[in-house]
Amino acid sequence: MNNDHAQDRYYPPSLGSDFERESFSEINPGVIFRLEGRSSSKQYRKVGETTAVDVSEQIQIEFESKTTVYVKS
């Protein structure tokens, strides 16, 4: 077995994320959220208990209250 110390790598976990993981039912109406914790993913605005609007296409979409969403912190 060859142990090459020059190739040893340690990648610590990220110190944090720009996004907080929430449940759809826990966020307030008017809050902008994403379905993935990335800045490049599609944005939605909550408008009701189970509805949100796609910010770019202005289409109303139904969500389940348990759906995991990501809110920018």
Short mmCIF file of C-alpha atoms in Angstrom, two decimals:
data_model
loop_
_atom_site.label_atom_id
_atom_site.label_comp_id
_atom_site.label_asym_id
_atom_site.label_seq_id
_atom_site.Cartn_x
_atom_site.Cartn_y
_atom_site.Cartn_z
CA MET A 1 0.00 0.00 0.00
CA ASN A 2 1.40 3.34 -1.07
CA ASN A 3 0.58 6.28 1.21
CA ASP A 4 1.25 9.51 -0.68
CA HIS A 5 0.98 12.42 1.77
CA ALA A 6 1.14 14.97 -1.05
CA GLN A 7 -2.21 13.68 -2.31
CA ASP A 8 -3.94 13.73 1.08
CA ARG A 9 -6.78 16.22 1.04
CA TYR A 10 -9.13 17.43 3.71
CA TYR A 11 -12.27 19.21 2.60
CA PRO A 12 -14.04 20.54 5.70
CA PRO A 13 -17.80 21.02 5.54
CA SER A 14 -19.03 24.46 4.57
CA LEU A 15 -19.17 26.93 7.40
CA GLY A 16 -22.64 27.97 6.46
CA SER A 17 -25.00 28.61 3.68
CA ASP A 18 -26.62 31.75 2.37
CA PHE A 19 -29.94 29.91 2.63
CA GLU A 20 -32.00 28.72 5.55
CA ARG A 21 -34.02 25.54 5.14
CA GLU A 22 -37.69 26.05 6.03
CA SER A 23 -41.03 24.36 5.54
CA PHE A 24 -43.41 26.15 3.12
CA SER A 25 -46.02 26.50 5.88
CA GLU A 26 -43.50 28.25 8.19
CA ILE A 27 -42.68 31.18 5.90
CA ASN A 28 -44.80 34.33 5.76
CA PRO A 29 -46.69 35.54 2.68
CA GLY A 30 -44.51 37.84 0.57
CA VAL A 31 -41.29 35.96 1.31
CA ILE A 32 -39.17 34.97 -1.69
CA PHE A 33 -37.86 31.41 -1.59
CA ARG A 34 -36.26 28.73 -3.76
CA LEU A 35 -36.73 24.96 -3.99
CA GLU A 36 -32.95 24.41 -3.99
CA GLY A 37 -30.34 26.10 -1.83
CA ARG A 38 -28.56 27.75 -4.76
CA SER A 39 -28.66 31.34 -5.97
CA SER A 40 -29.14 30.17 -9.55
CA SER A 41 -32.38 28.25 -8.87
CA LYS A 42 -35.83 29.61 -9.70
CA GLN A 43 -37.42 32.07 -7.27
CA TYR A 44 -40.96 32.03 -5.94
CA ARG A 45 -42.97 34.43 -3.75
CA LYS A 46 -45.44 33.02 -1.24
CA VAL A 47 -48.88 34.60 -1.69
CA GLY A 48 -51.16 32.31 0.34
CA GLU A 49 -51.34 29.26 2.59
CA THR A 50 -50.64 26.85 -0.29
CA THR A 51 -49.85 29.12 -3.23
CA ALA A 52 -46.83 30.94 -4.57
CA VAL A 53 -46.00 32.86 -7.73
CA ASP A 54 -43.03 32.09 -9.97
CA VAL A 55 -41.19 35.44 -9.91
CA SER A 56 -39.88 35.30 -13.49
CA GLU A 57 -42.91 33.79 -15.27
CA GLN A 58 -45.69 35.20 -13.04
CA ILE A 59 -47.42 31.81 -12.85
CA GLN A 60 -49.30 30.78 -9.71
CA ILE A 61 -48.25 27.39 -8.31
CA GLU A 62 -49.69 25.20 -5.52
CA PHE A 63 -47.34 23.80 -2.85
CA GLU A 64 -47.87 21.33 -0.04
CA SER A 65 -47.34 22.79 3.42
CA LYS A 66 -44.54 20.27 4.15
CA THR A 67 -42.50 21.20 1.07
CA THR A 68 -38.92 22.11 1.98
CA VAL A 69 -37.94 25.54 0.69
CA TYR A 70 -34.81 27.67 1.02
CA VAL A 71 -34.96 31.29 2.12
CA LYS A 72 -31.97 33.60 1.67
CA SER A 73 -30.72 34.73 5.06
#
